[in-house]
Each structure stands twice: as C-alpha cells, then as structure tokens.
C-alpha cells in the first residue's frame, strides 16, 4: 500500500493518529505520497510536534460514531454522535427517558433502505448536524 492510499484511508476512516503522523512526515519531506507504507518509519517523526498537531486538530478530524440505543424490548434507535455519552445525552433529551443500553456499531454496517443498500458511513454524509437520529 502506498502512503497516499494509507493517508486517504486514515482520513476517510477518521484515524487521527495515523493521519497526523503521515501529514507531519509529508510536511517534513521525510516521506512522499508514492512511498511504500510498509517501509515508513514513524520514529522519524517529531512526536511532540505530532502531539501538538493532534491537540490542535490540524486536520479537522472529528470522529463520529453510530450508536444503537435500546428504547424498549423491541425498539431501537441509531444515533450519530461524537461519543457514547453524547449519544445517551442526546437520546435522553430527545425521548425524555434513559435508554436500556447503548452499543456502538461500525459505520460500514449496511442495511436496506427502500430499494437500495446503504451504510451508516454514507448516511452520515446526509446529516447537517451531529448528534442526529440515523434510523429507528
């Protein structure tokens, strides 16, 4: 896998740590986009600079997950949120009750919607704000 593919995937899948390391090494010209990722040594990076980049969120990565919250014995709601506590807080404010449980689902989980198959990752692109209800 090339660096450009790994970089693209790290941004797409919100892998902040790897994305910031690759970004730093590219900026320092210690690697190029056409290098083989298996030959990259992350120890070449200035770890303090990368830590500061992550703290300042230089790449603007805001991890969003999808959480399944159990409403009662047969009903669930899926909520896009930045964390499990944020999903529970949104659920409680929206439905005026505490969920029976809360579990994170993979964003690549697919299901039928009408005549199409869609993933939560694709549905997330339709959201204007987070947290948001994804599906009942």
mmCIF file of N, CA and C in Angstrom:
data_model
loop_
_atom_site.group_PDB
_atom_site.id
_atom_site.type_symbol
_atom_site.label_atom_id
_atom_site.label_comp_id
_atom_site.label_asym_id
_atom_site.label_seq_id
_atom_site.Cartn_x
_atom_site.Cartn_y
_atom_site.Cartn_z
ATOM 1 N N UNK A 1 0.858 -1.180 0.000
ATOM 2 C CA UNK A 1 0.000 0.000 0.000
ATOM 3 C C UNK A 1 0.899 1.237 0.000
ATOM 4 N N UNK A 2 0.531 2.179 -0.835
ATOM 5 C CA UNK A 2 1.289 3.428 -0.912
ATOM 6 C C UNK A 2 0.859 4.388 0.192
ATOM 7 N N UNK A 3 1.741 5.333 0.486
ATOM 8 C CA UNK A 3 1.454 6.343 1.511
ATOM 9 C C UNK A 3 0.175 7.098 1.170
ATOM 10 N N UNK A 4 -0.010 7.446 -0.126
ATOM 11 C CA UNK A 4 -1.210 8.220 -0.478
ATOM 12 C C UNK A 4 -2.478 7.430 -0.207
ATOM 13 N N UNK A 5 -2.458 6.110 -0.381
ATOM 14 C CA UNK A 5 -3.626 5.277 -0.083
ATOM 15 C C UNK A 5 -3.862 5.193 1.423
ATOM 16 N N UNK A 6 -2.790 5.027 2.182
ATOM 17 C CA UNK A 6 -2.909 4.962 3.642
ATOM 18 C C UNK A 6 -3.388 6.297 4.206
ATOM 19 N N UNK A 7 -2.887 7.375 3.646
ATOM 20 C CA UNK A 7 -3.287 8.723 4.088
ATOM 21 C C UNK A 7 -4.776 8.945 3.799
ATOM 22 N N UNK A 8 -5.182 8.606 2.590
ATOM 23 C CA UNK A 8 -6.588 8.744 2.201
ATOM 24 C C UNK A 8 -7.474 7.913 3.136
ATOM 25 N N UNK A 9 -7.090 6.660 3.375
ATOM 26 C CA UNK A 9 -7.878 5.784 4.255
ATOM 27 C C UNK A 9 -7.919 6.317 5.688
ATOM 28 N N UNK A 10 -6.794 6.831 6.172
ATOM 29 C CA UNK A 10 -6.765 7.347 7.549
ATOM 30 C C UNK A 10 -7.683 8.548 7.703
ATOM 31 N N UNK A 11 -7.785 9.365 6.663
ATOM 32 C CA UNK A 11 -8.712 10.500 6.700
ATOM 33 C C UNK A 11 -10.151 10.009 6.579
ATOM 34 N N UNK A 12 -10.384 9.088 5.661
ATOM 35 C CA UNK A 12 -11.739 8.562 5.428
ATOM 36 C C UNK A 12 -12.293 7.864 6.659
ATOM 37 N N UNK A 13 -11.445 7.084 7.332
ATOM 38 C CA UNK A 13 -11.887 6.308 8.488
ATOM 39 C C UNK A 13 -11.600 7.013 9.816
ATOM 40 N N UNK A 14 -11.226 8.282 9.734
ATOM 41 C CA UNK A 14 -11.035 9.135 10.907
ATOM 42 C C UNK A 14 -9.994 8.582 11.879
ATOM 43 N N UNK A 15 -8.907 8.042 11.332
ATOM 44 C CA UNK A 15 -7.793 7.555 12.138
ATOM 45 C C UNK A 15 -6.848 8.727 12.370
ATOM 46 N N UNK A 16 -7.176 9.540 13.342
ATOM 47 C CA UNK A 16 -6.489 10.801 13.580
ATOM 48 C C UNK A 16 -4.984 10.629 13.801
ATOM 49 N N UNK A 17 -4.603 9.669 14.600
ATOM 50 C CA UNK A 17 -3.192 9.482 14.928
ATOM 51 C C UNK A 17 -2.365 9.210 13.666
ATOM 52 N N UNK A 18 -2.765 8.230 12.878
ATOM 53 C CA UNK A 18 -2.021 7.898 11.664
ATOM 54 C C UNK A 18 -2.050 9.050 10.668
ATOM 55 N N UNK A 19 -3.196 9.667 10.491
ATOM 56 C CA UNK A 19 -3.316 10.780 9.541
ATOM 57 C C UNK A 19 -2.369 11.919 9.910
ATOM 58 N N UNK A 20 -2.301 12.258 11.186
ATOM 59 C CA UNK A 20 -1.418 13.347 11.615
ATOM 60 C C UNK A 20 0.058 12.969 11.466
ATOM 61 N N UNK A 21 0.411 11.706 11.734
ATOM 62 C CA UNK A 21 1.802 11.274 11.540
ATOM 63 C C UNK A 21 2.186 11.361 10.067
ATOM 64 N N UNK A 22 1.337 10.857 9.191
ATOM 65 C CA UNK A 22 1.637 10.916 7.766
ATOM 66 C C UNK A 22 1.731 12.369 7.315
ATOM 67 N N UNK A 23 0.786 13.189 7.748
ATOM 68 C CA UNK A 23 0.795 14.611 7.389
ATOM 69 C C UNK A 23 2.114 15.269 7.815
ATOM 70 N N UNK A 24 2.534 15.011 9.033
ATOM 71 C CA UNK A 24 3.782 15.587 9.548
ATOM 72 C C UNK A 24 4.986 15.117 8.728
ATOM 73 N N UNK A 25 5.066 13.814 8.464
ATOM 74 C CA UNK A 25 6.209 13.288 7.710
ATOM 75 C C UNK A 25 6.229 13.807 6.272
ATOM 76 N N UNK A 26 5.059 14.009 5.684
ATOM 77 C CA UNK A 26 4.989 14.608 4.349
ATOM 78 C C UNK A 26 5.465 16.063 4.389
ATOM 79 N N UNK A 27 5.006 16.808 5.386
ATOM 80 C CA UNK A 27 5.387 18.222 5.507
ATOM 81 C C UNK A 27 6.891 18.378 5.730
ATOM 82 N N UNK A 28 7.469 17.447 6.468
ATOM 83 C CA UNK A 28 8.911 17.483 6.745
ATOM 84 C C UNK A 28 9.726 16.883 5.594
ATOM 85 N N UNK A 29 9.039 16.418 4.546
ATOM 86 C CA UNK A 29 9.656 15.810 3.372
ATOM 87 C C UNK A 29 10.485 14.567 3.720
ATOM 88 N N UNK A 30 10.046 13.857 4.753
ATOM 89 C CA UNK A 30 10.721 12.616 5.137
ATOM 90 C C UNK A 30 10.125 11.420 4.409
ATOM 91 N N UNK A 31 8.944 11.613 3.826
ATOM 92 C CA UNK A 31 8.300 10.595 3.006
ATOM 93 C C UNK A 31 7.605 11.302 1.839
ATOM 94 N N UNK A 32 7.204 10.495 0.845
ATOM 95 C CA UNK A 32 6.416 11.047 -0.263
ATOM 96 C C UNK A 32 5.159 10.194 -0.420
ATOM 97 N N UNK A 33 4.195 10.722 -1.130
ATOM 98 C CA UNK A 33 2.932 10.016 -1.332
ATOM 99 C C UNK A 33 3.110 8.709 -2.091
ATOM 100 N N UNK A 34 4.183 8.598 -2.859
ATOM 101 C CA UNK A 34 4.408 7.398 -3.661
ATOM 102 C C UNK A 34 5.279 6.353 -2.974
ATOM 103 N N UNK A 35 5.681 6.605 -1.722
ATOM 104 C CA UNK A 35 6.467 5.619 -0.971
ATOM 105 C C UNK A 35 5.580 4.444 -0.565
ATOM 106 N N UNK A 36 6.225 3.305 -0.355
ATOM 107 C CA UNK A 36 5.521 2.119 0.138
ATOM 108 C C UNK A 36 5.341 2.278 1.647
ATOM 109 N N UNK A 37 4.106 2.163 2.110
ATOM 110 C CA UNK A 37 3.801 2.387 3.526
ATOM 111 C C UNK A 37 4.535 1.404 4.441
ATOM 112 N N UNK A 38 4.806 0.199 3.961
ATOM 113 C CA UNK A 38 5.475 -0.806 4.793
ATOM 114 C C UNK A 38 6.919 -0.425 5.109
ATOM 115 N N UNK A 39 7.476 0.516 4.344
ATOM 116 C CA UNK A 39 8.869 0.915 4.560
ATOM 117 C C UNK A 39 8.994 2.217 5.353
ATOM 118 N N UNK A 40 7.875 2.748 5.797
ATOM 119 C CA UNK A 40 7.876 4.014 6.534
ATOM 120 C C UNK A 40 8.197 3.757 8.003
ATOM 121 N N UNK A 41 9.066 4.590 8.543
ATOM 122 C CA UNK A 41 9.436 4.503 9.953
ATOM 123 C C UNK A 41 8.847 5.719 10.674
ATOM 124 N N UNK A 42 7.807 5.498 11.459
ATOM 125 C CA UNK A 42 7.157 6.603 12.174
ATOM 126 C C UNK A 42 8.057 7.219 13.247
ATOM 127 N N UNK A 43 9.155 6.533 13.565
ATOM 128 C CA UNK A 43 10.101 7.086 14.539
ATOM 129 C C UNK A 43 10.853 8.284 13.970
ATOM 130 N N UNK A 44 10.758 8.518 12.668
ATOM 131 C CA UNK A 44 11.372 9.691 12.041
ATOM 132 C C UNK A 44 10.642 10.970 12.438
ATOM 133 N N UNK A 45 9.432 10.822 12.923
ATOM 134 C CA UNK A 45 8.599 11.985 13.238
ATOM 135 C C UNK A 45 9.028 12.637 14.546
ATOM 136 N N UNK A 46 8.763 13.916 14.645
ATOM 137 C CA UNK A 46 8.932 14.661 15.895
ATOM 138 C C UNK A 46 7.623 14.444 16.666
ATOM 139 N N UNK A 47 7.674 13.539 17.632
ATOM 140 C CA UNK A 47 6.454 13.125 18.346
ATOM 141 C C UNK A 47 5.779 14.286 19.077
ATOM 142 N N UNK A 48 6.567 15.221 19.548
ATOM 143 C CA UNK A 48 5.992 16.387 20.230
ATOM 144 C C UNK A 48 5.188 17.241 19.245
ATOM 145 N N UNK A 49 5.731 17.444 18.054
ATOM 146 C CA UNK A 49 5.014 18.225 17.037
ATOM 147 C C UNK A 49 3.708 17.528 16.645
ATOM 148 N N UNK A 50 3.776 16.205 16.469
ATOM 149 C CA UNK A 50 2.573 15.451 16.099
ATOM 150 C C UNK A 50 1.539 15.539 17.222
ATOM 151 N N UNK A 51 1.982 15.430 18.464
ATOM 152 C CA UNK A 51 1.072 15.542 19.614
ATOM 153 C C UNK A 51 0.365 16.897 19.597
ATOM 154 N N UNK A 52 1.118 17.959 19.336
ATOM 155 C CA UNK A 52 0.527 19.306 19.267
ATOM 156 C C UNK A 52 -0.451 19.423 18.093
ATOM 157 N N UNK A 53 -0.090 18.807 16.957
ATOM 158 C CA UNK A 53 -0.992 18.833 15.806
ATOM 159 C C UNK A 53 -2.314 18.140 16.133
ATOM 160 N N UNK A 54 -2.229 17.020 16.821
ATOM 161 C CA UNK A 54 -3.444 16.286 17.191
ATOM 162 C C UNK A 54 -4.272 17.104 18.180
ATOM 163 N N UNK A 55 -3.605 17.686 19.176
ATOM 164 C CA UNK A 55 -4.329 18.504 20.162
ATOM 165 C C UNK A 55 -5.013 19.693 19.497
ATOM 166 N N UNK A 56 -4.355 20.282 18.501
ATOM 167 C CA UNK A 56 -4.931 21.425 17.780
ATOM 168 C C UNK A 56 -5.835 20.986 16.633
ATOM 169 N N UNK A 57 -5.937 19.682 16.441
ATOM 170 C CA UNK A 57 -6.768 19.081 15.392
ATOM 171 C C UNK A 57 -6.521 19.758 14.042
ATOM 172 N N UNK A 58 -5.263 19.793 13.654
ATOM 173 C CA UNK A 58 -4.828 20.451 12.426
ATOM 174 C C UNK A 58 -5.587 19.931 11.196
ATOM 175 N N UNK A 59 -5.895 18.651 11.176
ATOM 176 C CA UNK A 59 -6.572 18.056 10.025
ATOM 177 C C UNK A 59 -8.098 18.111 10.131
ATOM 178 N N UNK A 60 -8.593 18.622 11.241
ATOM 179 C CA UNK A 60 -10.038 18.776 11.392
ATOM 180 C C UNK A 60 -10.796 17.462 11.447
ATOM 181 N N UNK A 61 -10.191 16.456 12.055
ATOM 182 C CA UNK A 61 -10.852 15.156 12.161
ATOM 183 C C UNK A 61 -11.706 15.137 13.431
ATOM 184 N N UNK A 62 -12.988 14.970 13.218
ATOM 185 C CA UNK A 62 -13.933 14.876 14.329
ATOM 186 C C UNK A 62 -14.618 13.527 14.215
ATOM 187 N N UNK A 63 -14.155 12.574 15.002
ATOM 188 C CA UNK A 63 -14.676 11.221 14.912
ATOM 189 C C UNK A 63 -16.144 11.196 15.293
ATOM 190 N N UNK A 64 -16.939 10.621 14.422
ATOM 191 C CA UNK A 64 -18.361 10.454 14.667
ATOM 192 C C UNK A 64 -18.655 8.963 14.563
ATOM 193 N N UNK A 65 -19.373 8.453 15.535
ATOM 194 C CA UNK A 65 -19.772 7.046 15.522
ATOM 195 C C UNK A 65 -21.275 6.936 15.431
ATOM 196 N N UNK A 66 -21.740 5.712 15.262
ATOM 197 C CA UNK A 66 -23.178 5.463 15.282
ATOM 198 C C UNK A 66 -23.452 4.499 16.429
ATOM 199 N N UNK A 67 -24.451 4.831 17.213
ATOM 200 C CA UNK A 67 -24.765 4.096 18.426
ATOM 201 C C UNK A 67 -26.199 3.597 18.382
ATOM 202 N N UNK A 68 -26.379 2.345 18.787
ATOM 203 C CA UNK A 68 -27.704 1.749 18.884
ATOM 204 C C UNK A 68 -28.151 1.868 20.334
ATOM 205 N N UNK A 69 -29.271 2.544 20.536
ATOM 206 C CA UNK A 69 -29.811 2.723 21.881
ATOM 207 C C UNK A 69 -31.152 2.011 21.965
ATOM 208 N N UNK A 70 -31.273 1.152 22.956
ATOM 209 C CA UNK A 70 -32.481 0.346 23.120
ATOM 210 C C UNK A 70 -33.541 1.154 23.852
ATOM 211 N N UNK A 71 -34.697 1.318 23.190
ATOM 212 C CA UNK A 71 -35.795 2.107 23.744
ATOM 213 C C UNK A 71 -36.680 1.252 24.659
ATOM 214 N N UNK A 72 -36.986 0.045 24.211
ATOM 215 C CA UNK A 72 -37.783 -0.914 24.985
ATOM 216 C C UNK A 72 -37.411 -2.302 24.473
ATOM 217 N N UNK A 73 -38.194 -3.299 24.816
ATOM 218 C CA UNK A 73 -37.815 -4.670 24.465
ATOM 219 C C UNK A 73 -37.737 -4.945 22.969
ATOM 220 N N UNK A 74 -38.386 -4.129 22.134
ATOM 221 C CA UNK A 74 -38.360 -4.418 20.704
ATOM 222 C C UNK A 74 -37.913 -3.260 19.818
ATOM 223 N N UNK A 75 -37.756 -2.065 20.365
ATOM 224 C CA UNK A 75 -37.415 -0.897 19.550
ATOM 225 C C UNK A 75 -36.024 -0.353 19.873
ATOM 226 N N UNK A 76 -35.333 0.045 18.796
ATOM 227 C CA UNK A 76 -34.007 0.644 18.908
ATOM 228 C C UNK A 76 -33.975 1.922 18.084
ATOM 229 N N UNK A 77 -33.094 2.825 18.444
ATOM 230 C CA UNK A 77 -32.834 3.999 17.627
ATOM 231 C C UNK A 77 -31.323 4.092 17.440
ATOM 232 N N UNK A 78 -30.910 4.453 16.234
ATOM 233 C CA UNK A 78 -29.494 4.644 15.941
ATOM 234 C C UNK A 78 -29.229 6.142 15.910
ATOM 235 N N UNK A 79 -28.173 6.534 16.607
ATOM 236 C CA UNK A 79 -27.839 7.956 16.725
ATOM 237 C C UNK A 79 -26.379 8.171 16.329
ATOM 238 N N UNK A 80 -26.151 9.174 15.465
ATOM 239 C CA UNK A 80 -24.796 9.618 15.160
ATOM 240 C C UNK A 80 -24.363 10.567 16.271
ATOM 241 N N UNK A 81 -23.191 10.320 16.850
ATOM 242 C CA UNK A 81 -22.692 11.184 17.911
ATOM 243 C C UNK A 81 -21.171 11.059 18.007
ATOM 244 N N UNK A 82 -20.556 12.008 18.701
ATOM 245 C CA UNK A 82 -19.103 12.020 18.860
ATOM 246 C C UNK A 82 -18.616 10.971 19.856
ATOM 247 N N UNK A 83 -19.504 10.510 20.731
ATOM 248 C CA UNK A 83 -19.121 9.517 21.735
ATOM 249 C C UNK A 83 -20.370 8.846 22.286
ATOM 250 N N UNK A 84 -20.175 7.767 23.006
ATOM 251 C CA UNK A 84 -21.304 7.063 23.623
ATOM 252 C C UNK A 84 -22.034 7.958 24.630
ATOM 253 N N UNK A 85 -21.325 8.669 25.515
ATOM 254 C CA UNK A 85 -22.037 9.568 26.439
ATOM 255 C C UNK A 85 -22.843 10.652 25.714
ATOM 256 N N UNK A 86 -22.304 11.159 24.597
ATOM 257 C CA UNK A 86 -23.038 12.184 23.830
ATOM 258 C C UNK A 86 -24.298 11.578 23.201
ATOM 259 N N UNK A 87 -24.217 10.340 22.749
ATOM 260 C CA UNK A 87 -25.392 9.670 22.176
ATOM 261 C C UNK A 87 -26.465 9.473 23.240
ATOM 262 N N UNK A 88 -26.053 9.053 24.425
ATOM 263 C CA UNK A 88 -27.004 8.847 25.523
ATOM 264 C C UNK A 88 -27.626 10.170 25.937
ATOM 265 N N UNK A 89 -26.828 11.215 26.030
ATOM 266 C CA UNK A 89 -27.334 12.540 26.393
ATOM 267 C C UNK A 89 -28.371 13.024 25.369
ATOM 268 N N UNK A 90 -28.059 12.875 24.084
ATOM 269 C CA UNK A 90 -28.988 13.281 23.025
ATOM 270 C C UNK A 90 -30.282 12.473 23.095
ATOM 271 N N UNK A 91 -30.155 11.175 23.303
ATOM 272 C CA UNK A 91 -31.323 10.300 23.415
ATOM 273 C C UNK A 91 -32.210 10.744 24.588
ATOM 274 N N UNK A 92 -31.585 10.981 25.725
ATOM 275 C CA UNK A 92 -32.327 11.366 26.933
ATOM 276 C C UNK A 92 -33.057 12.690 26.730
ATOM 277 N N UNK A 93 -32.402 13.652 26.105
ATOM 278 C CA UNK A 93 -33.048 14.943 25.838
ATOM 279 C C UNK A 93 -34.175 14.810 24.814
ATOM 280 N N UNK A 94 -33.978 13.948 23.826
ATOM 281 C CA UNK A 94 -34.963 13.799 22.754
ATOM 282 C C UNK A 94 -36.183 12.999 23.188
ATOM 283 N N UNK A 95 -35.959 11.893 23.902
ATOM 284 C CA UNK A 95 -37.047 10.979 24.235
ATOM 285 C C UNK A 95 -37.481 11.048 25.703
ATOM 286 N N UNK A 96 -36.826 11.882 26.500
ATOM 287 C CA UNK A 96 -37.172 12.098 27.914
ATOM 288 C C UNK A 96 -37.190 10.791 28.714
ATOM 289 N N UNK A 97 -36.246 9.928 28.397
ATOM 290 C CA UNK A 97 -36.046 8.695 29.151
ATOM 291 C C UNK A 97 -34.618 8.226 28.944
ATOM 292 N N UNK A 98 -34.160 7.365 29.807
ATOM 293 C CA UNK A 98 -32.810 6.818 29.694
ATOM 294 C C UNK A 98 -32.890 5.542 28.861
ATOM 295 N N UNK A 99 -31.955 5.327 27.925
ATOM 296 C CA UNK A 99 -32.000 4.101 27.125
ATOM 297 C C UNK A 99 -31.686 2.871 27.986
ATOM 298 N N UNK A 100 -32.189 1.726 27.559
ATOM 299 C CA UNK A 100 -31.912 0.485 28.285
ATOM 300 C C UNK A 100 -30.458 0.054 28.108
ATOM 301 N N UNK A 101 -29.887 0.363 26.930
ATOM 302 C CA UNK A 101 -28.466 0.118 26.696
ATOM 303 C C UNK A 101 -28.001 0.948 25.512
ATOM 304 N N UNK A 102 -26.709 0.923 25.277
ATOM 305 C CA UNK A 102 -26.126 1.705 24.180
ATOM 306 C C UNK A 102 -24.883 0.973 23.686
ATOM 307 N N UNK A 103 -24.859 0.685 22.374
ATOM 308 C CA UNK A 103 -23.731 -0.022 21.776
ATOM 309 C C UNK A 103 -23.302 0.679 20.491
ATOM 310 N N UNK A 104 -22.000 0.747 20.299
ATOM 311 C CA UNK A 104 -21.500 1.343 19.053
ATOM 312 C C UNK A 104 -21.565 0.318 17.922
ATOM 313 N N UNK A 105 -21.953 0.773 16.750
ATOM 314 C CA UNK A 105 -21.995 -0.055 15.542
ATOM 315 C C UNK A 105 -20.916 0.438 14.591
ATOM 316 N N UNK A 106 -20.424 -0.430 13.713
ATOM 317 C CA UNK A 106 -19.455 0.029 12.707
ATOM 318 C C UNK A 106 -20.140 0.918 11.672
ATOM 319 N N UNK A 107 -19.470 1.961 11.266
ATOM 320 C CA UNK A 107 -20.034 2.865 10.265
ATOM 321 C C UNK A 107 -20.239 2.167 8.918
ATOM 322 N N UNK A 108 -19.528 1.092 8.676
ATOM 323 C CA UNK A 108 -19.667 0.384 7.408
ATOM 324 C C UNK A 108 -20.782 -0.665 7.434
ATOM 325 N N UNK A 109 -21.523 -0.749 8.541
ATOM 326 C CA UNK A 109 -22.669 -1.659 8.635
ATOM 327 C C UNK A 109 -23.694 -1.244 7.579
ATOM 328 N N UNK A 110 -24.147 -2.210 6.774
ATOM 329 C CA UNK A 110 -25.079 -1.913 5.692
ATOM 330 C C UNK A 110 -26.449 -2.504 5.981
ATOM 331 N N UNK A 111 -27.469 -1.844 5.458
ATOM 332 C CA UNK A 111 -28.843 -2.313 5.608
ATOM 333 C C UNK A 111 -29.655 -1.783 4.433
ATOM 334 N N UNK A 112 -30.844 -2.356 4.268
ATOM 335 C CA UNK A 112 -31.722 -1.933 3.171
ATOM 336 C C UNK A 112 -32.456 -0.661 3.564
ATOM 337 N N UNK A 113 -32.510 0.270 2.623
ATOM 338 C CA UNK A 113 -33.305 1.484 2.783
ATOM 339 C C UNK A 113 -34.056 1.670 1.466
ATOM 340 N N UNK A 114 -35.343 1.355 1.524
ATOM 341 C CA UNK A 114 -36.110 1.380 0.279
ATOM 342 C C UNK A 114 -35.599 0.289 -0.636
ATOM 343 N N UNK A 115 -35.253 0.656 -1.848
ATOM 344 C CA UNK A 115 -34.738 -0.304 -2.834
ATOM 345 C C UNK A 115 -33.215 -0.320 -2.908
ATOM 346 N N UNK A 116 -32.557 0.348 -1.980
ATOM 347 C CA UNK A 116 -31.095 0.423 -2.033
ATOM 348 C C UNK A 116 -30.475 -0.143 -0.757
ATOM 349 N N UNK A 117 -29.205 -0.422 -0.840
ATOM 350 C CA UNK A 117 -28.415 -0.813 0.326
ATOM 351 C C UNK A 117 -27.527 0.370 0.648
ATOM 352 N N UNK A 118 -27.484 0.757 1.923
ATOM 353 C CA UNK A 118 -26.708 1.929 2.329
ATOM 354 C C UNK A 118 -25.985 1.621 3.632
ATOM 355 N N UNK A 119 -24.860 2.262 3.839
ATOM 356 C CA UNK A 119 -24.108 2.098 5.092
ATOM 357 C C UNK A 119 -24.329 3.332 5.963
ATOM 358 N N UNK A 120 -24.052 3.168 7.251
ATOM 359 C CA UNK A 120 -24.141 4.324 8.139
ATOM 360 C C UNK A 120 -23.147 5.404 7.716
ATOM 361 N N UNK A 121 -21.993 4.999 7.192
ATOM 362 C CA UNK A 121 -20.990 5.971 6.736
ATOM 363 C C UNK A 121 -21.586 6.865 5.650
ATOM 364 N N UNK A 122 -22.314 6.257 4.707
ATOM 365 C CA UNK A 122 -22.947 7.047 3.647
ATOM 366 C C UNK A 122 -24.095 7.890 4.195
ATOM 367 N N UNK A 123 -24.854 7.349 5.131
ATOM 368 C CA UNK A 123 -25.960 8.107 5.733
ATOM 369 C C UNK A 123 -25.449 9.331 6.493
ATOM 370 N N UNK A 124 -24.287 9.180 7.118
ATOM 371 C CA UNK A 124 -23.726 10.281 7.898
ATOM 372 C C UNK A 124 -23.487 11.511 7.035
ATOM 373 N N UNK A 125 -23.167 11.301 5.786
ATOM 374 C CA UNK A 125 -22.927 12.410 4.867
ATOM 375 C C UNK A 125 -24.186 13.243 4.636
ATOM 376 N N UNK A 126 -25.350 12.654 4.914
ATOM 377 C CA UNK A 126 -26.624 13.345 4.728
ATOM 378 C C UNK A 126 -26.988 14.226 5.928
ATOM 379 N N UNK A 127 -26.301 14.045 7.044
ATOM 380 C CA UNK A 127 -26.618 14.791 8.269
ATOM 381 C C UNK A 127 -26.069 16.204 8.201
ATOM 382 N N UNK A 128 -26.892 17.138 8.613
ATOM 383 C CA UNK A 128 -26.464 18.532 8.648
ATOM 384 C C UNK A 128 -25.819 18.892 9.987
ATOM 385 N N UNK A 129 -26.196 18.180 11.051
ATOM 386 C CA UNK A 129 -25.619 18.438 12.371
ATOM 387 C C UNK A 129 -25.513 17.139 13.151
ATOM 388 N N UNK A 130 -24.640 17.134 14.126
ATOM 389 C CA UNK A 130 -24.398 15.969 14.970
ATOM 390 C C UNK A 130 -24.502 16.435 16.416
ATOM 391 N N UNK A 131 -25.146 15.740 17.318
ATOM 392 C CA UNK A 131 -25.751 14.423 17.155
ATOM 393 C C UNK A 131 -27.047 14.488 16.350
ATOM 394 N N UNK A 132 -27.399 13.317 15.781
ATOM 395 C CA UNK A 132 -28.606 13.229 14.958
ATOM 396 C C UNK A 132 -29.121 11.794 14.973
ATOM 397 N N UNK A 133 -30.405 11.663 14.805
ATOM 398 C CA UNK A 133 -31.000 10.347 14.691
ATOM 399 C C UNK A 133 -30.705 9.818 13.291
ATOM 400 N N UNK A 134 -30.161 8.612 13.237
ATOM 401 C CA UNK A 134 -29.825 7.995 11.951
ATOM 402 C C UNK A 134 -30.973 7.125 11.453
ATOM 403 N N UNK A 135 -31.587 6.381 12.369
ATOM 404 C CA UNK A 135 -32.598 5.412 11.952
ATOM 405 C C UNK A 135 -33.293 4.843 13.175
ATOM 406 N N UNK A 136 -34.570 4.517 13.022
ATOM 407 C CA UNK A 136 -35.313 3.801 14.064
ATOM 408 C C UNK A 136 -35.328 2.334 13.713
#
